Amino acid sequence: MSINERIYRIEDLLKNRNSISFNELQEKLEISRATLKRDIAYMRDRLGAPIIFDRELGGYRLEESDKGQHELPGLWFNAEEIYALMTMQHLLNNIDAGGILSPHIKPLLSRLTELLGATNDSQEQLQKRIKVEAIGARKFDLTYFQAIGSCLLKRKRLVMDYLGRGKNELTTRELSPQRLVYYKNNWYLDAWCHAKEDIRSFAIDAIQRVEILETKAIDVSETKLNEELGSGYGIFSGKEVKWATLKFTPERARWTASERWHSKQIGKYLEDGSYELKVPYSKEPELIIDIMKYGPDVEVVEPQELRKAVQENLIKTLRNYGK
């Protein structure tokens, strides 16, 4: 047990007991008398812990006036908490394929490793024992992410060059950034577009250039953002929301029933064991892609225009394979 963890344990025992004897402390920490004496002295002299020996109780305790107020300085965790935090950091490093967040977490990881009293064994074990495959994630430009984040926090406008993938066109936009959204392994910027005078959502990895302006950004209420972008299906949502009814085969139902397509989805099992899922949407492209992933295991029940759109996509797919 490292000195950091011992100090954490001593502090915890003192806070949760009226008093505790020297022998009991030594037994719980499994250390020598000399080590325990040094730890208590260190906590008193260097960390300012109000530890006193109460002769009537026959043990150590915290002074009553400070018992509920005293906190160890700096960052203190026990071993289990440190391992949990290091595991989260390792998972985030793998999920965050673009490397946008991980550089900001490295100082925390270094501090946790130091507190754990280990070299790199713990991190090496995490890398060996936990494997995360972030399939389908796109690479991001960290520079633009930081510039956008700065505009968001300082409430400034920005000018960007944006590559619209649909038409393969590069346009220049002046925006008032509102929020960053992480959706399906990709980052998006919700912003007020001054050219369109409306709310738009932009993929961060499609931004080619960013210039921060000194002009103050306008603020759009969260309610309005959600009305424009948060009601329909996925990142391509909008004001005019429709509902799609999908029916999955009994075999596929066992998986689909536990999937989250949308925060407002409605699902139920039907008498024949199939699963009916209703999701709100405004524009079809992303919803059609998700529907087609299930092939013959799903049927669009309604609306008819969505059913027809999926049918047309299936016909086009068949054409790719000839007769």
mmCIF file of N, CA, C and O in Angstrom, residues 221-296:
data_model
loop_
_atom_site.group_PDB
_atom_site.id
_atom_site.type_symbol
_atom_site.label_atom_id
_atom_site.label_comp_id
_atom_site.label_asym_id
_atom_site.label_seq_id
_atom_site.Cartn_x
_atom_site.Cartn_y
_atom_site.Cartn_z
ATOM 1 N N SER A 221 -31.694 30.147 -27.343
ATOM 2 C CA SER A 221 -32.119 29.382 -26.165
ATOM 3 C C SER A 221 -32.031 27.876 -26.427
ATOM 4 O O SER A 221 -32.150 27.418 -27.568
ATOM 5 N N GLU A 222 -31.798 27.139 -25.371
ATOM 6 C CA GLU A 222 -31.723 25.678 -25.487
ATOM 7 C C GLU A 222 -33.046 25.106 -25.984
ATOM 8 O O GLU A 222 -33.072 24.130 -26.729
ATOM 9 N N THR A 223 -34.145 25.738 -25.586
ATOM 10 C CA THR A 223 -35.467 25.288 -26.042
ATOM 11 C C THR A 223 -35.575 25.373 -27.561
ATOM 12 O O THR A 223 -36.031 24.438 -28.222
ATOM 13 N N LYS A 224 -35.118 26.502 -28.116
ATOM 14 C CA LYS A 224 -35.186 26.682 -29.570
ATOM 15 C C LYS A 224 -34.242 25.715 -30.282
ATOM 16 O O LYS A 224 -34.589 25.153 -31.329
ATOM 17 N N LEU A 225 -33.040 25.499 -29.699
ATOM 18 C CA LEU A 225 -32.100 24.544 -30.299
ATOM 19 C C LEU A 225 -32.715 23.154 -30.362
ATOM 20 O O LEU A 225 -32.613 22.452 -31.370
ATOM 21 N N ASN A 226 -33.365 22.761 -29.277
ATOM 22 C CA ASN A 226 -33.979 21.439 -29.234
ATOM 23 C C ASN A 226 -35.173 21.337 -30.171
ATOM 24 O O ASN A 226 -35.439 20.283 -30.751
ATOM 25 N N GLU A 227 -35.903 22.436 -30.318
ATOM 26 C CA GLU A 227 -37.029 22.430 -31.256
ATOM 27 C C GLU A 227 -36.545 22.241 -32.686
ATOM 28 O O GLU A 227 -37.152 21.526 -33.478
ATOM 29 N N GLU A 228 -35.415 22.883 -33.008
ATOM 30 C CA GLU A 228 -34.891 22.833 -34.377
ATOM 31 C C GLU A 228 -34.119 21.550 -34.654
ATOM 32 O O GLU A 228 -34.195 20.977 -35.731
ATOM 33 N N LEU A 229 -33.333 21.113 -33.656
ATOM 34 C CA LEU A 229 -32.379 20.029 -33.909
ATOM 35 C C LEU A 229 -32.578 18.797 -33.035
ATOM 36 O O LEU A 229 -31.993 17.747 -33.314
ATOM 37 N N GLY A 230 -33.365 18.917 -31.996
ATOM 38 C CA GLY A 230 -33.402 17.813 -31.050
ATOM 39 C C GLY A 230 -34.660 16.981 -31.040
ATOM 40 O O GLY A 230 -34.781 16.052 -30.258
ATOM 41 N N SER A 231 -35.638 17.303 -31.882
ATOM 42 C CA SER A 231 -36.911 16.579 -31.831
ATOM 43 C C SER A 231 -36.950 15.395 -32.784
ATOM 44 O O SER A 231 -37.401 14.305 -32.437
ATOM 45 N N GLY A 232 -36.480 15.612 -34.021
ATOM 46 C CA GLY A 232 -36.534 14.552 -35.010
ATOM 47 C C GLY A 232 -35.393 13.564 -34.873
ATOM 48 O O GLY A 232 -34.582 13.655 -33.969
ATOM 49 N N TYR A 233 -35.324 12.651 -35.800
ATOM 50 C CA TYR A 233 -34.350 11.569 -35.720
ATOM 51 C C TYR A 233 -32.927 12.040 -36.004
ATOM 52 O O TYR A 233 -32.633 12.652 -37.015
ATOM 53 N N GLY A 234 -32.011 11.739 -35.053
ATOM 54 C CA GLY A 234 -30.583 11.919 -35.290
ATOM 55 C C GLY A 234 -30.147 13.350 -35.524
ATOM 56 O O GLY A 234 -30.847 14.311 -35.215
ATOM 57 N N ILE A 235 -28.976 13.494 -36.086
ATOM 58 C CA ILE A 235 -28.362 14.794 -36.278
ATOM 59 C C ILE A 235 -29.014 15.562 -37.415
ATOM 60 O O ILE A 235 -28.802 16.760 -37.573
ATOM 61 N N PHE A 236 -29.831 14.905 -38.240
ATOM 62 C CA PHE A 236 -30.490 15.564 -39.367
ATOM 63 C C PHE A 236 -31.922 15.952 -39.023
ATOM 64 O O PHE A 236 -32.796 15.965 -39.876
ATOM 65 N N SER A 237 -32.168 16.254 -37.769
ATOM 66 C CA SER A 237 -33.523 16.569 -37.327
ATOM 67 C C SER A 237 -33.918 17.988 -37.704
ATOM 68 O O SER A 237 -33.105 18.782 -38.147
ATOM 69 N N GLY A 238 -35.182 18.322 -37.502
ATOM 70 C CA GLY A 238 -35.681 19.638 -37.859
ATOM 71 C C GLY A 238 -37.014 19.901 -37.200
ATOM 72 O O GLY A 238 -37.463 19.152 -36.341
ATOM 73 N N LYS A 239 -37.663 20.995 -37.627
ATOM 74 C CA LYS A 239 -38.919 21.405 -36.996
ATOM 75 C C LYS A 239 -40.072 20.458 -37.287
ATOM 76 O O LYS A 239 -40.830 20.072 -36.405
ATOM 77 N N GLU A 240 -40.229 20.097 -38.569
ATOM 78 C CA GLU A 240 -41.383 19.295 -38.977
ATOM 79 C C GLU A 240 -41.105 17.820 -38.682
ATOM 80 O O GLU A 240 -40.452 17.127 -39.448
ATOM 81 N N VAL A 241 -41.617 17.366 -37.582
ATOM 82 C CA VAL A 241 -41.329 16.008 -37.108
ATOM 83 C C VAL A 241 -42.433 15.040 -37.530
ATOM 84 O O VAL A 241 -43.615 15.311 -37.368
ATOM 85 N N LYS A 242 -41.999 13.909 -38.092
ATOM 86 C CA LYS A 242 -42.911 12.812 -38.430
ATOM 87 C C LYS A 242 -42.518 11.609 -37.579
ATOM 88 O O LYS A 242 -41.466 11.599 -36.951
ATOM 89 N N TRP A 243 -43.370 10.605 -37.589
ATOM 90 C CA TRP A 243 -43.073 9.385 -36.829
ATOM 91 C C TRP A 243 -43.008 8.194 -37.771
ATOM 92 O O TRP A 243 -43.905 7.994 -38.593
ATOM 93 N N ALA A 244 -41.933 7.437 -37.630
ATOM 94 C CA ALA A 244 -41.774 6.214 -38.419
ATOM 95 C C ALA A 244 -42.139 5.012 -37.560
ATOM 96 O O ALA A 244 -41.736 4.933 -36.394
ATOM 97 N N THR A 245 -42.890 4.088 -38.136
ATOM 98 C CA THR A 245 -43.223 2.846 -37.445
ATOM 99 C C THR A 245 -42.492 1.703 -38.144
ATOM 100 O O THR A 245 -42.701 1.464 -39.340
ATOM 101 N N LEU A 246 -41.633 1.025 -37.400
ATOM 102 C CA LEU A 246 -40.833 -0.073 -37.955
ATOM 103 C C LEU A 246 -41.220 -1.374 -37.267
ATOM 104 O O LEU A 246 -41.499 -1.398 -36.061
ATOM 105 N N LYS A 247 -41.205 -2.444 -38.033
ATOM 106 C CA LYS A 247 -41.544 -3.746 -37.477
ATOM 107 C C LYS A 247 -40.372 -4.700 -37.704
ATOM 108 O O LYS A 247 -39.959 -4.933 -38.843
ATOM 109 N N PHE A 248 -39.833 -5.247 -36.618
ATOM 110 C CA PHE A 248 -38.690 -6.155 -36.688
ATOM 111 C C PHE A 248 -39.140 -7.594 -36.459
ATOM 112 O O PHE A 248 -40.054 -7.859 -35.673
ATOM 113 N N THR A 249 -38.497 -8.516 -37.145
ATOM 114 C CA THR A 249 -38.828 -9.936 -37.023
ATOM 115 C C THR A 249 -38.588 -10.407 -35.591
ATOM 116 O O THR A 249 -37.789 -9.808 -34.856
ATOM 117 N N PRO A 250 -39.247 -11.493 -35.174
ATOM 118 C CA PRO A 250 -39.042 -12.019 -33.819
ATOM 119 C C PRO A 250 -37.567 -12.324 -33.526
ATOM 120 O O PRO A 250 -37.108 -12.132 -32.396
ATOM 121 N N GLU A 251 -36.831 -12.793 -34.542
ATOM 122 C CA GLU A 251 -35.407 -13.108 -34.334
ATOM 123 C C GLU A 251 -34.615 -11.833 -34.029
ATOM 124 O O GLU A 251 -33.782 -11.806 -33.121
ATOM 125 N N ARG A 252 -34.874 -10.778 -34.802
ATOM 126 C CA ARG A 252 -34.144 -9.523 -34.611
ATOM 127 C C ARG A 252 -34.659 -8.758 -33.397
ATOM 128 O O ARG A 252 -33.935 -7.952 -32.804
ATOM 129 N N ALA A 253 -35.904 -9.008 -32.991
ATOM 130 C CA ALA A 253 -36.519 -8.282 -31.877
ATOM 131 C C ALA A 253 -35.717 -8.410 -30.596
ATOM 132 O O ALA A 253 -35.678 -7.489 -29.776
ATOM 133 N N ARG A 254 -35.072 -9.565 -30.409
ATOM 134 C CA ARG A 254 -34.312 -9.790 -29.171
ATOM 135 C C ARG A 254 -33.178 -8.779 -29.015
ATOM 136 O O ARG A 254 -32.737 -8.498 -27.907
ATOM 137 N N TRP A 255 -32.679 -8.254 -30.126
ATOM 138 C CA TRP A 255 -31.620 -7.237 -30.077
ATOM 139 C C TRP A 255 -32.216 -5.818 -30.131
ATOM 140 O O TRP A 255 -31.821 -4.939 -29.377
ATOM 141 N N THR A 256 -33.164 -5.621 -31.028
ATOM 142 C CA THR A 256 -33.706 -4.282 -31.259
ATOM 143 C C THR A 256 -34.418 -3.719 -30.037
ATOM 144 O O THR A 256 -34.383 -2.507 -29.798
ATOM 145 N N ALA A 257 -35.042 -4.578 -29.257
ATOM 146 C CA ALA A 257 -35.796 -4.108 -28.091
ATOM 147 C C ALA A 257 -34.911 -3.365 -27.093
ATOM 148 O O ALA A 257 -35.405 -2.533 -26.327
ATOM 149 N N SER A 258 -33.623 -3.642 -27.092
ATOM 150 C CA SER A 258 -32.726 -2.979 -26.144
ATOM 151 C C SER A 258 -31.899 -1.872 -26.784
ATOM 152 O O SER A 258 -31.045 -1.276 -26.125
ATOM 153 N N GLU A 259 -32.132 -1.588 -28.067
ATOM 154 C CA GLU A 259 -31.374 -0.538 -28.751
ATOM 155 C C GLU A 259 -32.016 0.833 -28.531
ATOM 156 O O GLU A 259 -33.223 0.945 -28.378
ATOM 157 N N ARG A 260 -31.170 1.862 -28.535
ATOM 158 C CA ARG A 260 -31.663 3.234 -28.365
ATOM 159 C C ARG A 260 -31.479 3.979 -29.673
ATOM 160 O O ARG A 260 -30.386 4.369 -30.038
ATOM 161 N N TRP A 261 -32.560 4.183 -30.388
ATOM 162 C CA TRP A 261 -32.540 4.913 -31.651
ATOM 163 C C TRP A 261 -32.763 6.400 -31.412
ATOM 164 O O TRP A 261 -32.212 7.230 -32.113
ATOM 165 N N HIS A 262 -33.608 6.713 -30.444
ATOM 166 C CA HIS A 262 -33.942 8.109 -30.160
ATOM 167 C C HIS A 262 -34.442 8.205 -28.724
ATOM 168 O O HIS A 262 -35.014 7.249 -28.187
ATOM 169 N N SER A 263 -34.224 9.373 -28.099
ATOM 170 C CA SER A 263 -34.623 9.546 -26.698
ATOM 171 C C SER A 263 -36.137 9.452 -26.494
ATOM 172 O O SER A 263 -36.603 9.139 -25.402
ATOM 173 N N LYS A 264 -36.921 9.717 -27.563
ATOM 174 C CA LYS A 264 -38.378 9.691 -27.430
ATOM 175 C C LYS A 264 -39.014 8.481 -28.117
ATOM 176 O O LYS A 264 -40.214 8.475 -28.372
ATOM 177 N N GLN A 265 -38.229 7.484 -28.435
ATOM 178 C CA GLN A 265 -38.758 6.310 -29.142
ATOM 179 C C GLN A 265 -39.790 5.575 -28.296
ATOM 180 O O GLN A 265 -39.791 5.644 -27.064
ATOM 181 N N ILE A 266 -40.672 4.855 -28.978
ATOM 182 C CA ILE A 266 -41.706 4.044 -28.328
ATOM 183 C C ILE A 266 -41.623 2.642 -28.922
ATOM 184 O O ILE A 266 -41.656 2.474 -30.145
ATOM 185 N N GLY A 267 -41.517 1.638 -28.083
ATOM 186 C CA GLY A 267 -41.399 0.269 -28.587
ATOM 187 C C GLY A 267 -42.269 -0.705 -27.820
ATOM 188 O O GLY A 267 -42.560 -0.503 -26.642
ATOM 189 N N LYS A 268 -42.700 -1.768 -28.502
ATOM 190 C CA LYS A 268 -43.480 -2.808 -27.833
ATOM 191 C C LYS A 268 -43.398 -4.108 -28.631
ATOM 192 O O LYS A 268 -43.197 -4.109 -29.849
ATOM 193 N N TYR A 269 -43.529 -5.221 -27.909
ATOM 194 C CA TYR A 269 -43.593 -6.533 -28.556
ATOM 195 C C TYR A 269 -45.006 -6.775 -29.071
ATOM 196 O O TYR A 269 -45.992 -6.398 -28.421
ATOM 197 N N LEU A 270 -45.121 -7.378 -30.237
ATOM 198 C CA LEU A 270 -46.418 -7.737 -30.804
ATOM 199 C C LEU A 270 -46.717 -9.201 -30.498
ATOM 200 O O LEU A 270 -45.846 -9.949 -30.045
ATOM 201 N N GLU A 271 -47.948 -9.620 -30.742
ATOM 202 C CA GLU A 271 -48.382 -10.972 -30.364
ATOM 203 C C GLU A 271 -47.568 -12.072 -31.026
ATOM 204 O O GLU A 271 -47.352 -13.138 -30.452
ATOM 205 N N ASP A 272 -47.096 -11.825 -32.259
ATOM 206 C CA ASP A 272 -46.341 -12.871 -32.958
ATOM 207 C C ASP A 272 -44.849 -12.877 -32.580
ATOM 208 O O ASP A 272 -44.052 -13.603 -33.174
ATOM 209 N N GLY A 273 -44.457 -12.054 -31.591
ATOM 210 C CA GLY A 273 -43.060 -12.028 -31.151
ATOM 211 C C GLY A 273 -42.215 -10.980 -31.850
ATOM 212 O O GLY A 273 -41.065 -10.770 -31.493
ATOM 213 N N SER A 274 -42.788 -10.337 -32.872
ATOM 214 C CA SER A 274 -42.053 -9.269 -33.548
ATOM 215 C C SER A 274 -42.051 -8.017 -32.664
ATOM 216 O O SER A 274 -42.764 -7.951 -31.660
ATOM 217 N N TYR A 275 -41.247 -7.029 -33.065
ATOM 218 C CA TYR A 275 -41.098 -5.833 -32.235
ATOM 219 C C TYR A 275 -41.419 -4.594 -33.052
ATOM 220 O O TYR A 275 -40.893 -4.400 -34.153
ATOM 221 N N GLU A 276 -42.298 -3.763 -32.515
ATOM 222 C CA GLU A 276 -42.686 -2.524 -33.186
ATOM 223 C C GLU A 276 -41.958 -1.356 -32.529
ATOM 224 O O GLU A 276 -42.007 -1.172 -31.315
ATOM 225 N N LEU A 277 -41.275 -0.581 -33.364
ATOM 226 C CA LEU A 277 -40.513 0.572 -32.875
ATOM 227 C C LEU A 277 -40.988 1.830 -33.595
ATOM 228 O O LEU A 277 -41.028 1.873 -34.825
ATOM 229 N N LYS A 278 -41.315 2.861 -32.817
ATOM 230 C CA LYS A 278 -41.719 4.141 -33.393
ATOM 231 C C LYS A 278 -40.680 5.188 -33.019
ATOM 232 O O LYS A 278 -40.341 5.332 -31.831
ATOM 233 N N VAL A 279 -40.155 5.902 -34.027
ATOM 234 C CA VAL A 279 -39.143 6.935 -33.792
ATOM 235 C C VAL A 279 -39.520 8.212 -34.536
ATOM 236 O O VAL A 279 -40.032 8.160 -35.658
ATOM 237 N N PRO A 280 -39.261 9.381 -33.942
ATOM 238 C CA PRO A 280 -39.528 10.648 -34.628
ATOM 239 C C PRO A 280 -38.394 10.986 -35.581
ATOM 240 O O PRO A 280 -37.231 10.670 -35.325
ATOM 241 N N TYR A 281 -38.717 11.616 -36.692
ATOM 242 C CA TYR A 281 -37.685 12.041 -37.639
ATOM 243 C C TYR A 281 -38.203 13.226 -38.444
ATOM 244 O O TYR A 281 -39.406 13.464 -38.534
ATOM 245 N N SER A 282 -37.253 13.971 -39.037
ATOM 246 C CA SER A 282 -37.632 15.091 -39.901
ATOM 247 C C SER A 282 -37.160 14.860 -41.324
ATOM 248 O O SER A 282 -37.885 15.103 -42.270
ATOM 249 N N LYS A 283 -35.909 14.408 -41.454
ATOM 250 C CA LYS A 283 -35.352 14.116 -42.772
ATOM 251 C C LYS A 283 -34.977 12.646 -42.836
ATOM 252 O O LYS A 283 -34.578 12.054 -41.840
ATOM 253 N N GLU A 284 -35.060 12.094 -44.011
ATOM 254 C CA GLU A 284 -34.966 10.643 -44.143
ATOM 255 C C GLU A 284 -33.572 10.028 -44.206
ATOM 256 O O GLU A 284 -33.412 8.864 -43.826
ATOM 257 N N PRO A 285 -32.530 10.716 -44.714
ATOM 258 C CA PRO A 285 -31.270 10.042 -45.055
ATOM 259 C C PRO A 285 -30.696 9.135 -43.974
ATOM 260 O O PRO A 285 -30.402 7.964 -44.229
ATOM 261 N N GLU A 286 -30.498 9.669 -42.756
ATOM 262 C CA GLU A 286 -29.862 8.860 -41.719
ATOM 263 C C GLU A 286 -30.762 7.716 -41.267
ATOM 264 O O GLU A 286 -30.296 6.602 -41.008
ATOM 265 N N LEU A 287 -32.051 7.977 -41.183
ATOM 266 C CA LEU A 287 -32.988 6.935 -40.765
ATOM 267 C C LEU A 287 -33.006 5.796 -41.780
ATOM 268 O O LEU A 287 -33.031 4.615 -41.406
ATOM 269 N N ILE A 288 -32.968 6.128 -43.052
ATOM 270 C CA ILE A 288 -32.955 5.096 -44.100
ATOM 271 C C ILE A 288 -31.700 4.231 -43.975
ATOM 272 O O ILE A 288 -31.765 3.004 -44.103
ATOM 273 N N ILE A 289 -30.557 4.850 -43.712
ATOM 274 C CA ILE A 289 -29.309 4.090 -43.551
ATOM 275 C C ILE A 289 -29.435 3.100 -42.403
ATOM 276 O O ILE A 289 -29.060 1.925 -42.522
ATOM 277 N N ASP A 290 -29.993 3.549 -41.273
ATOM 278 C CA ASP A 290 -30.141 2.662 -40.115
ATOM 279 C C ASP A 290 -31.140 1.538 -40.389
ATOM 280 O O ASP A 290 -30.962 0.404 -39.938
ATOM 281 N N ILE A 291 -32.199 1.848 -41.123
ATOM 282 C CA ILE A 291 -33.202 0.825 -41.460
ATOM 283 C C ILE A 291 -32.593 -0.240 -42.366
ATOM 284 O O ILE A 291 -32.773 -1.446 -42.144
ATOM 285 N N MET A 292 -31.839 0.194 -43.362
ATOM 286 C CA MET A 292 -31.302 -0.745 -44.347
ATOM 287 C C MET A 292 -30.234 -1.674 -43.770
ATOM 288 O O MET A 292 -29.956 -2.736 -44.325
ATOM 289 N N LYS A 293 -29.658 -1.291 -42.639
ATOM 290 C CA LYS A 293 -28.669 -2.167 -41.994
ATOM 291 C C LYS A 293 -29.276 -3.503 -41.585
ATOM 292 O O LYS A 293 -28.575 -4.493 -41.445
ATOM 293 N N TYR A 294 -30.606 -3.519 -41.383
ATOM 294 C CA TYR A 294 -31.261 -4.722 -40.893
ATOM 295 C C TYR A 294 -31.823 -5.598 -42.005
ATOM 296 O O TYR A 294 -32.383 -6.663 -41.736
ATOM 297 N N GLY A 295 -31.685 -5.159 -43.260
ATOM 298 C CA GLY A 295 -32.080 -5.994 -44.400
ATOM 299 C C GLY A 295 -33.470 -6.551 -44.267
ATOM 300 O O GLY A 295 -34.434 -5.824 -44.000
ATOM 301 N N PRO A 296 -33.611 -7.867 -44.419
ATOM 302 C CA PRO A 296 -34.937 -8.491 -44.398
ATOM 303 C C PRO A 296 -35.556 -8.600 -43.009
ATOM 304 O O PRO A 296 -36.694 -9.051 -42.876
#
